Amino acid sequence: LNFDYKIENIDAFIEDIVDNRNNYIDQHTFLKRIDISKLIEVIKQCSSQQIHDLRRAINTIYSFSNINEFFMDDKPSLIQFKNSIEKLLSGENDMGDKIKRLQLSWFIDNLDRILNKLS
């Protein structure tokens, strides 16, 4: 991954995720390669549309039925990412409008579904 964790590059990062989905599948890892705490800091700055796009891109990576054959090593990172988003929503951080908060809530639901597939 070539992401510098700057808000101005989030759209290119999301595009890279979608464009290189098969590479991540072949390498059997995606979220494990991400610095979750830095990504959360970027998410704080994202618009609701960017959160939607990131959520869609991550769902694209983990969307197939037998993901436990490919992404079992990502499970701890997925848990950390989900927990970090939950903290973001429940903390004192002002996450902006209701749409942005709803996108984050949906992100948590998506991560729960992914984690259930990995169980």
PDB file of C-alpha atoms in Angstrom:
ATOM      1  CA  LEU A   1       0.000   0.000   0.000  1.00  0.00           C
ATOM      2  CA  ASN A   2       1.179   3.432  -0.871  1.00  0.00           C
ATOM      3  CA  PHE A   3      -0.895   5.711   1.345  1.00  0.00           C
ATOM      4  CA  ASP A   4       0.532   8.604   3.324  1.00  0.00           C
ATOM      5  CA  TYR A   5      -2.517   8.984   5.612  1.00  0.00           C
ATOM      6  CA  LYS A   6      -3.295  12.493   4.422  1.00  0.00           C
ATOM      7  CA  ILE A   7      -6.885  13.537   3.831  1.00  0.00           C
ATOM      8  CA  GLU A   8      -6.064  15.022   0.444  1.00  0.00           C
ATOM      9  CA  ASN A   9      -5.030  11.544  -0.766  1.00  0.00           C
ATOM     10  CA  ILE A  10      -7.946   9.513   0.589  1.00  0.00           C
ATOM     11  CA  ASP A  11      -9.785   9.451  -2.742  1.00  0.00           C
ATOM     12  CA  ALA A  12      -6.719   8.045  -4.537  1.00  0.00           C
ATOM     13  CA  PHE A  13      -6.320   5.488  -1.739  1.00  0.00           C
ATOM     14  CA  ILE A  14      -9.939   4.369  -2.119  1.00  0.00           C
ATOM     15  CA  GLU A  15      -9.500   4.093  -5.878  1.00  0.00           C
ATOM     16  CA  ASP A  16      -6.350   2.013  -5.340  1.00  0.00           C
ATOM     17  CA  ILE A  17      -8.245  -0.386  -3.076  1.00  0.00           C
ATOM     18  CA  VAL A  18     -10.917  -0.980  -5.705  1.00  0.00           C
ATOM     19  CA  ASP A  19      -8.473  -1.188  -8.617  1.00  0.00           C
ATOM     20  CA  ASN A  20      -6.148  -3.633  -6.836  1.00  0.00           C
ATOM     21  CA  ARG A  21      -8.716  -5.833  -5.112  1.00  0.00           C
ATOM     22  CA  ASN A  22      -7.393  -9.002  -6.735  1.00  0.00           C
ATOM     23  CA  ASN A  23      -3.830  -8.229  -5.627  1.00  0.00           C
ATOM     24  CA  TYR A  24      -4.946  -7.986  -2.011  1.00  0.00           C
ATOM     25  CA  ILE A  25      -6.861 -11.231  -2.349  1.00  0.00           C
ATOM     26  CA  ASP A  26      -3.824 -12.940  -3.888  1.00  0.00           C
ATOM     27  CA  GLN A  27      -1.616 -11.637  -1.065  1.00  0.00           C
ATOM     28  CA  HIS A  28      -4.152 -12.798   1.569  1.00  0.00           C
ATOM     29  CA  THR A  29      -3.929  -9.553   3.477  1.00  0.00           C
ATOM     30  CA  PHE A  30      -5.296  -6.066   3.361  1.00  0.00           C
ATOM     31  CA  LEU A  31      -6.289  -4.385   6.623  1.00  0.00           C
ATOM     32  CA  LYS A  32      -3.357  -5.984   8.421  1.00  0.00           C
ATOM     33  CA  ARG A  33      -1.118  -3.773   6.274  1.00  0.00           C
ATOM     34  CA  ILE A  34      -2.909  -0.573   7.333  1.00  0.00           C
ATOM     35  CA  ASP A  35      -1.986   1.597  10.305  1.00  0.00           C
ATOM     36  CA  ILE A  36      -5.448   1.632  11.898  1.00  0.00           C
ATOM     37  CA  SER A  37      -4.828   4.570  14.232  1.00  0.00           C
ATOM     38  CA  LYS A  38      -3.588   6.745  11.363  1.00  0.00           C
ATOM     39  CA  LEU A  39      -6.535   5.694   9.197  1.00  0.00           C
ATOM     40  CA  ILE A  40      -8.948   6.641  11.985  1.00  0.00           C
ATOM     41  CA  GLU A  41      -7.357  10.096  12.134  1.00  0.00           C
ATOM     42  CA  VAL A  42      -7.993  10.466   8.392  1.00  0.00           C
ATOM     43  CA  ILE A  43     -11.575   9.220   8.774  1.00  0.00           C
ATOM     44  CA  LYS A  44     -12.201  12.000  11.305  1.00  0.00           C
ATOM     45  CA  GLN A  45     -11.513  14.463   8.494  1.00  0.00           C
ATOM     46  CA  CYS A  46     -13.476  12.620   5.789  1.00  0.00           C
ATOM     47  CA  SER A  47     -16.757  13.775   4.357  1.00  0.00           C
ATOM     48  CA  SER A  48     -19.732  11.441   4.586  1.00  0.00           C
ATOM     49  CA  GLN A  49     -19.238  10.620   0.885  1.00  0.00           C
ATOM     50  CA  GLN A  50     -15.595   9.673   1.464  1.00  0.00           C
ATOM     51  CA  ILE A  51     -16.582   7.449   4.381  1.00  0.00           C
ATOM     52  CA  HIS A  52     -19.196   5.824   2.141  1.00  0.00           C
ATOM     53  CA  ASP A  53     -16.596   5.276  -0.590  1.00  0.00           C
ATOM     54  CA  LEU A  54     -14.059   3.824   1.856  1.00  0.00           C
ATOM     55  CA  ARG A  55     -16.703   1.544   3.333  1.00  0.00           C
ATOM     56  CA  ARG A  56     -17.655   0.362  -0.158  1.00  0.00           C
ATOM     57  CA  ALA A  57     -14.013  -0.268  -1.085  1.00  0.00           C
ATOM     58  CA  ILE A  58     -13.313  -2.303   2.048  1.00  0.00           C
ATOM     59  CA  ASN A  59     -16.510  -4.272   1.512  1.00  0.00           C
ATOM     60  CA  THR A  60     -15.280  -5.022  -2.004  1.00  0.00           C
ATOM     61  CA  ILE A  61     -12.122  -6.606  -0.617  1.00  0.00           C
ATOM     62  CA  TYR A  62     -13.944  -8.814   1.879  1.00  0.00           C
ATOM     63  CA  SER A  63     -17.155  -9.443  -0.066  1.00  0.00           C
ATOM     64  CA  PHE A  64     -16.795 -13.030  -1.218  1.00  0.00           C
ATOM     65  CA  SER A  65     -18.198 -15.977   0.687  1.00  0.00           C
ATOM     66  CA  ASN A  66     -15.035 -17.934   1.519  1.00  0.00           C
ATOM     67  CA  ILE A  67     -12.975 -15.051   2.914  1.00  0.00           C
ATOM     68  CA  ASN A  68     -11.765 -17.181   5.819  1.00  0.00           C
ATOM     69  CA  GLU A  69      -9.577 -19.044   3.315  1.00  0.00           C
ATOM     70  CA  PHE A  70      -7.876 -15.803   2.330  1.00  0.00           C
ATOM     71  CA  PHE A  71      -8.096 -13.229   5.105  1.00  0.00           C
ATOM     72  CA  MET A  72      -7.944 -15.031   8.452  1.00  0.00           C
ATOM     73  CA  ASP A  73      -4.752 -13.113   9.302  1.00  0.00           C
ATOM     74  CA  ASP A  74      -6.697  -9.854   8.940  1.00  0.00           C
ATOM     75  CA  LYS A  75      -9.138 -10.737  11.713  1.00  0.00           C
ATOM     76  CA  PRO A  76      -7.266  -8.941  14.546  1.00  0.00           C
ATOM     77  CA  SER A  77      -6.946  -5.828  12.360  1.00  0.00           C
ATOM     78  CA  LEU A  78     -10.626  -5.952  11.460  1.00  0.00           C
ATOM     79  CA  ILE A  79     -11.508  -6.162  15.148  1.00  0.00           C
ATOM     80  CA  GLN A  80      -9.193  -3.258  15.962  1.00  0.00           C
ATOM     81  CA  PHE A  81     -10.667  -1.189  13.113  1.00  0.00           C
ATOM     82  CA  LYS A  82     -14.244  -1.909  14.217  1.00  0.00           C
ATOM     83  CA  ASN A  83     -13.436  -1.072  17.844  1.00  0.00           C
ATOM     84  CA  SER A  84     -11.728   2.153  16.764  1.00  0.00           C
ATOM     85  CA  ILE A  85     -14.758   3.260  14.757  1.00  0.00           C
ATOM     86  CA  GLU A  86     -17.016   2.434  17.716  1.00  0.00           C
ATOM     87  CA  LYS A  87     -14.818   4.586  19.966  1.00  0.00           C
ATOM     88  CA  LEU A  88     -14.932   7.349  17.399  1.00  0.00           C
ATOM     89  CA  LEU A  89     -18.735   7.298  17.394  1.00  0.00           C
ATOM     90  CA  SER A  90     -19.107   7.082  21.157  1.00  0.00           C
ATOM     91  CA  GLY A  91     -16.312   9.488  22.119  1.00  0.00           C
ATOM     92  CA  GLU A  92     -16.281  13.204  22.523  1.00  0.00           C
ATOM     93  CA  ASN A  93     -15.089  13.736  18.974  1.00  0.00           C
ATOM     94  CA  ASP A  94     -17.534  15.760  16.967  1.00  0.00           C
ATOM     95  CA  MET A  95     -18.098  13.522  13.986  1.00  0.00           C
ATOM     96  CA  GLY A  96     -20.220  16.057  12.197  1.00  0.00           C
ATOM     97  CA  ASP A  97     -23.628  15.633  10.721  1.00  0.00           C
ATOM     98  CA  LYS A  98     -26.007  12.733  11.114  1.00  0.00           C
ATOM     99  CA  ILE A  99     -25.144  11.354   7.673  1.00  0.00           C
ATOM    100  CA  LYS A 100     -21.480  11.020   8.603  1.00  0.00           C
ATOM    101  CA  ARG A 101     -22.410   9.303  11.858  1.00  0.00           C
ATOM    102  CA  LEU A 102     -24.783   7.001   9.978  1.00  0.00           C
ATOM    103  CA  GLN A 103     -22.022   6.058   7.517  1.00  0.00           C
ATOM    104  CA  LEU A 104     -19.783   5.146  10.466  1.00  0.00           C
ATOM    105  CA  SER A 105     -22.589   3.109  12.016  1.00  0.00           C
ATOM    106  CA  TRP A 106     -23.031   1.227   8.739  1.00  0.00           C
ATOM    107  CA  PHE A 107     -19.262   0.705   8.616  1.00  0.00           C
ATOM    108  CA  ILE A 108     -19.469  -1.048  11.994  1.00  0.00           C
ATOM    109  CA  ASP A 109     -22.316  -3.243  10.729  1.00  0.00           C
ATOM    110  CA  ASN A 110     -20.291  -4.131   7.627  1.00  0.00           C
ATOM    111  CA  LEU A 111     -17.263  -5.041   9.729  1.00  0.00           C
ATOM    112  CA  ASP A 112     -19.454  -7.205  11.980  1.00  0.00           C
ATOM    113  CA  ARG A 113     -20.687  -9.121   8.920  1.00  0.00           C
ATOM    114  CA  ILE A 114     -17.128  -9.586   7.675  1.00  0.00           C
ATOM    115  CA  LEU A 115     -15.986 -10.802  11.100  1.00  0.00           C
ATOM    116  CA  ASN A 116     -18.895 -13.252  11.262  1.00  0.00           C
ATOM    117  CA  LYS A 117     -17.706 -14.765   7.977  1.00  0.00           C
ATOM    118  CA  LEU A 118     -14.254 -15.198   9.493  1.00  0.00           C
ATOM    119  CA  SER A 119     -15.520 -17.038  12.563  1.00  0.00           C
TER     120      SER A 119
END
